[in-house]
Amino acid sequence: MTMQKTKLTTLAIVISTLLGGVAGCNNDSNDKKDASQSTVKDDAYYKSLAEGMVAKMTADEKINMLIGPGYTTTPASNGTRTFGTDYSKIANVKKIVPGAAGYINGVYNETSGLDIPAAKLVDGPAGIRIYPTREGQEGLEPESGTYYATAFPTGTLLASTWNAELAKEVGEAAGNEAKEYGVDFWLAPGLNIQRNPLNGRNFEYYSEDPLISGVIAAAVVEGAQSEGIGATIKHFAANNSETNRRTVNAVVTPRALREIYLRGFEYAVEKSHPWALMTSYNSINGVNAGERTDLITNILRDEWGFKGFAMSDWWSGWDPVALVKAGTDVIQPGGAYRIFRGADWLTVLQDAYKNNQLSEDIINRDVVRTLTQVLKAPSGQNYPYSNNPDLNAHAQIAKQAAEEGMVLLKNDGSVLPVATSQKLASFGIGQINTFKGGTGSGDVHSPYIRNIYDGLAEKYAIDSEIGSFYQEFFNANKTASTDVFGVSEVISCPEPDVSVEQINAAALSSDVAVITISRNAGEGTDRTAAEGDYLLTATETALIDNVSTAFHAQSKKVVVILNIGGVIDTTAWKDKVDGILLAYQLGQEAGNAIADIIAGVVSPSGKLAQTFPASYEDVPSSATFPGVTESTYDNAGPVDPNVDTSITPKVADYNQYYNEDIYVGYRYYHTFNKGVAYPFGFGLSYTTFSFGNSAVSANTLSQGKTGSVTITTNVTNTGAVAGKEVAQVYVNAPEVKLKKPEIELKAFAKTDKLESGSAQQLTFNISAETLASFDEAHNQWIVEPGVYKVYVASSSDVSAVEPITFSVDKEIVVENTTPGALQLQPNFANKSFVTVSE
Ligand code: BGC
């Protein structure tokens, strides 16, 4: 809140100094008068400014703001840009940002005096994705210099910190880079739920749990927006797989939508007031997310109070008029509907306006919402960006976040930390070809990637024969390609076979073995449950077997580092090794951060924000992921010259049945007593902690939203070294009308760094909204009467935790919601697709 006030004050000063010259008007006008009548320069101020401008805009100018300028599919002469924004079509762009994902058209009109600069949109979420160099880009003046951006840890790793303050710092640093590179809106954070481990984009997302997703997302938004740029929370909603992503229809109950898939968005909207939101490719219960008035207008705006603007994902939706009417204020990227050979959507919108299918009121409504935010952003403020953010300072934040997010899964015999006097033998191609993040729009062009080998080599003596073997193999066998969209460069290298003789020799001459296992995934494709993806390959298994046998024969230990974007199998091999460090994909500082953990410079404090199941088959959605083709049909619409006809215009009628309903992730494993490899919330440390004096210190719950339950606990560092601990509050709620998961995360907090023997009291406030469950039959959020058990714990395995309790006398109606919103298609209304229920 304080941050928000500071930001608005700064903006207020900027706009008052600049007023008249920039940010909308090139002459003295009524807009200036409107603005001067408003004393507080908040959203209401900008809204009134926007309304004044919209009143002067022509219909064409307004419609042009409903849709991006369009893409060109012409390959760039140097092969670097196969498709991208059609620069010739952006209205009133002051200066483009090469590599930006899109633009919102501006207006320049000497007659009306309007001079609204186009706004620039750049991906996320692991940093600011722009071209790092500007030589020879098609249609651009060559520019010298470099424009690298910091690659921060991927979303899952950031969430594993369970540290909202740190996530906010990451947001601030990324927001600052956006601002200094001339960007207005950052297409981040992504907070879809990790429904199934095989979603190709899980690395971009935070968790299987909506509370941690919402809290971390809100922190990132607050941080980024404190720099005066807009954050764009995405992809709204139920975008939980990549297969047939434009055509997939999520068949999911309104309750699961509300409690699992929308809840994080609701939290982020209410807490951090994002300036923008991106709708998703998929349909929900038969209608594209961006075309659903109930979702984009009734729920998002009327129920949650969203004040920003909604944009479509790139080429999502089926009907531009329906998108605009539902409340998707800007369609991106505009132009021809490239994939399915549709007509140019700008023309479709213009025609709809002329034919009275799209009213001026709707157009004005959407344009005002967009413009209100655009005027606040750097281009609207004529911010003189430097193209020179402090990348060194941001690298330190990236490193700290990476260090706090890594999860120590196993540490038998305290194999970690390893003293720097010890000699390491480091195996696995991932130590050289370390992945900083996944592929697709979530990639970042960072100035460097510190690989694991180099990070370790700075602190340790490393077996040079094994080191050279991997380096030489990598040099000889690496291949470079691009991801499916041609967006990011992917360096691949197979895992080499290391001979038993080499391994035996290393076991004699080294003290500890480290094996890096790595995986990459990305946008556009889901992962597979097969070997080489969810399962280890035969080569990787042999490596773990042979290294463990050789080192254990010498009474020496073996540690596995997992450089992965999402969950893989651990059951088949975890018992063979002594330590497992889940490093995820850590951004550009990967090797440095890992070396600090291995050496004990930092004690691990990350906790799993996703369950590692015992097997993929145990995942409750494994039978329904990623969906099923019901039928396939041709969609050979008119051939537009800008349309990529190489893409077969076959459209799948594709359903994904959310068969596990509300029992996603740990909600399922705990309710149905399924053993897991590593439970949600789990993570070891180099020290130990105890929780004491947990108590319910207040219960002010009453009808409506206002009340809450307050809980306190004391966390003591009972071990020998300093460290941080995450206290997690799980609630078991009474079942009156509604079945509930056995436990649900309702609050959490991370301690400061506690020295050995020191303690900290933590306080948690659980609001009525957070406590409530969704009663589909009555369209209400309710808190049911009865005794609530509260477990204050260090992971979701609460079996050894004595619960504390509080009671609710009678049912509390926390909120009435839009009747019938998001309801199932009639043919699924009996919910027979739900296979997991109590
Ligand atoms: C992705 C979005 C991204 C957009 C712009 C889409 O394909 O789904 O997450 O922001 O492209 O690059």
XYZ file of C-alpha atoms in Angstrom, residues 230-508:
279
model
C 2.302 -2.170 -15.849
C 2.316 -5.863 -14.968
C 0.083 -8.253 -16.913
C -1.099 -11.267 -14.964
C -1.666 -14.237 -17.265
C -3.137 -16.541 -18.609
C -6.691 -16.062 -17.377
C -7.801 -18.810 -16.879
C -7.469 -22.606 -16.677
C -4.579 -22.565 -19.135
C -2.924 -25.695 -17.823
C -1.469 -27.447 -20.866
C 0.096 -26.672 -24.230
C -1.231 -29.437 -26.494
C -3.736 -27.913 -28.947
C -3.574 -24.865 -26.774
C -5.750 -22.691 -28.979
C -8.506 -25.237 -29.293
C -8.478 -27.046 -25.980
C -11.652 -26.755 -23.952
C -11.285 -27.105 -20.191
C -14.275 -29.026 -18.876
C -14.204 -28.086 -15.223
C -16.699 -27.499 -12.458
C -17.412 -23.926 -11.351
C -16.272 -24.897 -7.854
C -12.863 -26.136 -9.027
C -12.528 -23.025 -11.181
C -13.288 -20.759 -8.250
C -11.306 -22.579 -5.561
C -8.280 -23.660 -7.590
C -7.908 -21.992 -10.976
C -9.213 -18.461 -10.335
C -8.307 -17.997 -6.709
C -4.682 -16.970 -7.254
C -5.812 -14.391 -9.831
C -8.398 -13.085 -7.397
C -5.772 -12.692 -4.710
C -3.348 -10.932 -7.059
C -6.044 -8.576 -8.378
C -7.296 -7.593 -4.933
C -3.869 -7.290 -3.353
C -1.692 -5.790 -6.070
C -4.029 -4.103 -8.592
C -2.307 -5.180 -11.808
C -2.643 -2.701 -14.656
C -3.313 -5.465 -17.151
C -4.410 -9.074 -17.498
C -4.014 -11.520 -20.364
C -6.788 -13.946 -21.199
C -5.947 -17.482 -22.224
C -6.012 -19.508 -25.428
C -8.242 -22.254 -24.094
C -11.959 -22.359 -23.786
C -13.642 -22.941 -20.472
C -16.805 -25.006 -20.530
C -17.299 -24.412 -24.216
C -16.457 -20.723 -24.639
C -13.048 -19.134 -25.156
C -11.855 -17.534 -21.920
C -11.567 -14.062 -23.484
C -15.060 -14.308 -24.934
C -16.688 -15.079 -21.578
C -18.494 -12.061 -20.178
C -19.025 -13.899 -16.915
C -15.270 -14.353 -16.499
C -13.834 -11.113 -17.887
C -16.531 -8.736 -16.748
C -18.752 -10.222 -14.018
C -16.088 -12.015 -12.020
C -12.927 -10.089 -12.814
C -14.343 -6.581 -12.705
C -17.633 -6.679 -10.823
C -16.735 -9.221 -8.151
C -13.001 -8.575 -7.751
C -12.828 -4.901 -8.666
C -10.200 -5.198 -11.418
C -9.501 -1.720 -12.777
C -6.904 -2.502 -15.439
C -7.443 -3.647 -19.011
C -7.668 -7.172 -20.365
C -5.775 -8.228 -23.481
C -6.079 -11.473 -25.382
C -3.224 -13.924 -25.648
C -1.602 -13.831 -29.084
C -4.168 -14.995 -31.673
C -6.499 -16.376 -29.040
C -10.261 -16.422 -29.313
C -12.502 -17.139 -32.244
C -14.496 -14.013 -32.806
C -13.051 -10.513 -32.339
C -16.467 -8.964 -31.786
C -17.251 -11.461 -29.041
C -13.867 -10.776 -27.414
C -14.429 -7.034 -27.336
C -17.992 -7.323 -26.106
C -17.028 -9.729 -23.308
C -14.511 -7.218 -22.003
C -11.244 -8.237 -23.651
C -10.217 -4.657 -24.237
C -7.282 -5.245 -26.573
C -6.856 -8.098 -29.041
C -3.250 -9.086 -29.624
C -1.266 -9.052 -31.766
C -3.798 -7.956 -34.352
C -3.844 -8.348 -38.086
C -4.841 -11.483 -39.885
C -5.816 -14.432 -37.807
C -2.644 -16.074 -38.931
C -3.035 -19.599 -37.733
C -6.486 -20.391 -38.983
C -6.459 -18.323 -42.158
C -9.053 -15.941 -40.870
C -9.625 -12.461 -42.156
C -7.878 -9.392 -40.789
C -9.583 -8.790 -37.462
C -9.184 -5.039 -37.699
C -11.462 -5.114 -40.722
C -13.843 -7.458 -38.958
C -14.152 -4.993 -36.080
C -14.567 -2.024 -38.391
C -17.307 -3.815 -40.291
C -19.034 -4.832 -37.068
C -19.086 -1.198 -35.990
C -20.467 -0.056 -39.331
C -23.120 -2.780 -39.244
C -24.161 -1.882 -35.704
C -22.968 -5.199 -34.309
C -20.475 -3.422 -32.111
C -21.760 -0.338 -30.345
C -19.843 2.850 -29.722
C -20.552 2.458 -26.005
C -18.744 -0.865 -25.858
C -15.862 0.489 -27.912
C -15.565 3.539 -25.656
C -15.748 1.412 -22.533
C -12.884 -0.816 -23.651
C -10.722 2.006 -24.995
C -11.123 4.064 -21.818
C -9.979 1.119 -19.718
C -6.912 0.586 -21.863
C -6.051 4.225 -22.162
C -6.378 4.780 -18.412
C -3.452 2.424 -17.893
C -1.517 3.376 -21.032
C -1.380 7.006 -19.929
C 0.252 6.012 -16.634
C 2.939 3.929 -18.335
C 6.385 5.262 -19.316
C 5.530 6.099 -22.940
C 2.413 7.933 -21.770
C 4.627 9.794 -19.320
C 7.304 10.462 -21.949
C 9.822 8.803 -19.651
C 13.377 9.359 -20.915
C 14.643 5.787 -20.605
C 18.341 5.089 -20.410
C 18.737 1.691 -22.132
C 21.184 1.149 -19.308
C 19.666 -0.619 -16.311
C 21.942 -1.755 -13.502
C 22.406 -5.348 -14.651
C 25.058 -6.066 -12.019
C 22.761 -5.155 -9.158
C 19.958 -7.196 -10.685
C 22.235 -10.223 -11.098
C 22.704 -10.191 -7.327
C 18.935 -10.256 -6.812
C 18.658 -13.111 -9.317
C 21.326 -15.008 -7.381
C 19.697 -14.451 -4.013
C 16.322 -15.597 -5.323
C 17.945 -18.687 -6.852
C 19.648 -19.511 -3.561
C 16.471 -19.126 -1.536
C 14.364 -21.185 -3.918
C 16.468 -24.318 -4.276
C 15.004 -27.244 -2.359
C 17.185 -29.739 -0.545
C 15.271 -32.986 -1.013
C 17.699 -35.407 0.565
C 20.806 -35.049 2.712
C 21.725 -38.404 4.199
C 24.693 -38.340 6.529
C 24.853 -34.565 6.052
C 26.628 -35.008 2.730
C 25.900 -31.328 2.146
C 27.428 -28.877 2.659
C 30.715 -30.069 1.228
C 33.799 -28.353 2.647
C 35.712 -26.458 -0.025
C 38.840 -28.383 0.913
C 37.230 -31.477 -0.644
C 37.722 -32.490 -4.262
C 34.628 -32.993 -6.412
C 34.082 -35.226 -9.400
C 31.299 -33.605 -11.392
C 29.244 -35.684 -13.826
C 26.372 -34.992 -16.217
C 26.180 -32.870 -19.362
C 23.884 -30.440 -17.539
C 26.834 -29.095 -15.602
C 28.099 -27.636 -18.899
C 24.799 -27.143 -20.720
C 23.014 -25.677 -17.707
C 19.470 -24.511 -18.404
C 18.665 -21.065 -17.047
C 14.988 -21.331 -18.000
C 12.563 -22.906 -20.423
C 11.883 -22.065 -24.050
C 9.377 -19.870 -25.852
C 8.135 -16.462 -24.834
C 9.300 -17.142 -21.273
C 12.935 -17.110 -22.387
C 15.202 -14.150 -21.650
C 18.265 -12.953 -23.593
C 20.614 -12.681 -20.642
C 24.182 -11.426 -20.811
C 25.495 -14.830 -19.669
C 24.575 -18.143 -18.058
C 26.922 -19.216 -15.344
C 26.971 -22.984 -15.721
C 27.210 -25.435 -12.840
C 30.717 -26.588 -13.675
C 32.137 -23.067 -13.634
C 30.270 -22.202 -10.455
C 31.657 -25.241 -8.645
C 35.142 -24.826 -10.140
C 35.432 -21.410 -8.576
C 35.113 -22.919 -5.099
C 36.401 -26.461 -5.432
C 39.153 -28.536 -6.941
C 37.340 -30.602 -9.570
C 38.465 -33.826 -11.201
C 39.935 -32.436 -14.399
C 39.746 -35.611 -16.451
C 36.027 -35.926 -15.945
C 35.645 -32.167 -16.419
C 37.530 -32.182 -19.734
C 35.645 -35.257 -20.879
C 32.312 -33.412 -20.550
C 33.614 -30.162 -21.965
C 35.051 -31.864 -25.032
C 31.950 -33.959 -25.541
C 29.816 -30.843 -25.348
C 31.978 -28.954 -27.833
C 31.792 -31.847 -30.280
C 28.123 -32.755 -29.882
C 26.146 -29.631 -29.058
C 23.536 -28.509 -31.511
C 21.704 -25.220 -31.728
C 18.100 -24.980 -32.796
C 15.128 -22.796 -32.060
C 12.011 -23.587 -30.096
C 8.781 -24.387 -31.960
C 8.003 -20.709 -32.534
C 11.501 -19.660 -33.522
C 11.502 -17.450 -30.453
C 14.418 -18.758 -28.448
C 17.666 -20.505 -29.218
C 17.985 -23.936 -27.649
C 21.362 -25.585 -27.178
C 21.078 -29.332 -26.844
C 23.614 -32.017 -26.153
C 23.014 -35.694 -25.462
C 24.160 -37.288 -22.223
C 27.436 -39.092 -22.927
C 28.265 -42.585 -21.691
C 31.041 -42.410 -19.134
C 33.020 -45.612 -18.806
C 33.104 -47.502 -15.528
C 36.906 -47.162 -15.621
C 36.677 -43.372 -15.786
C 34.211 -43.359 -12.919
C 36.309 -45.745 -10.815
C 39.362 -43.580 -11.326
C 37.431 -40.495 -10.251
C 36.144 -42.315 -7.175
C 39.718 -42.964 -6.121
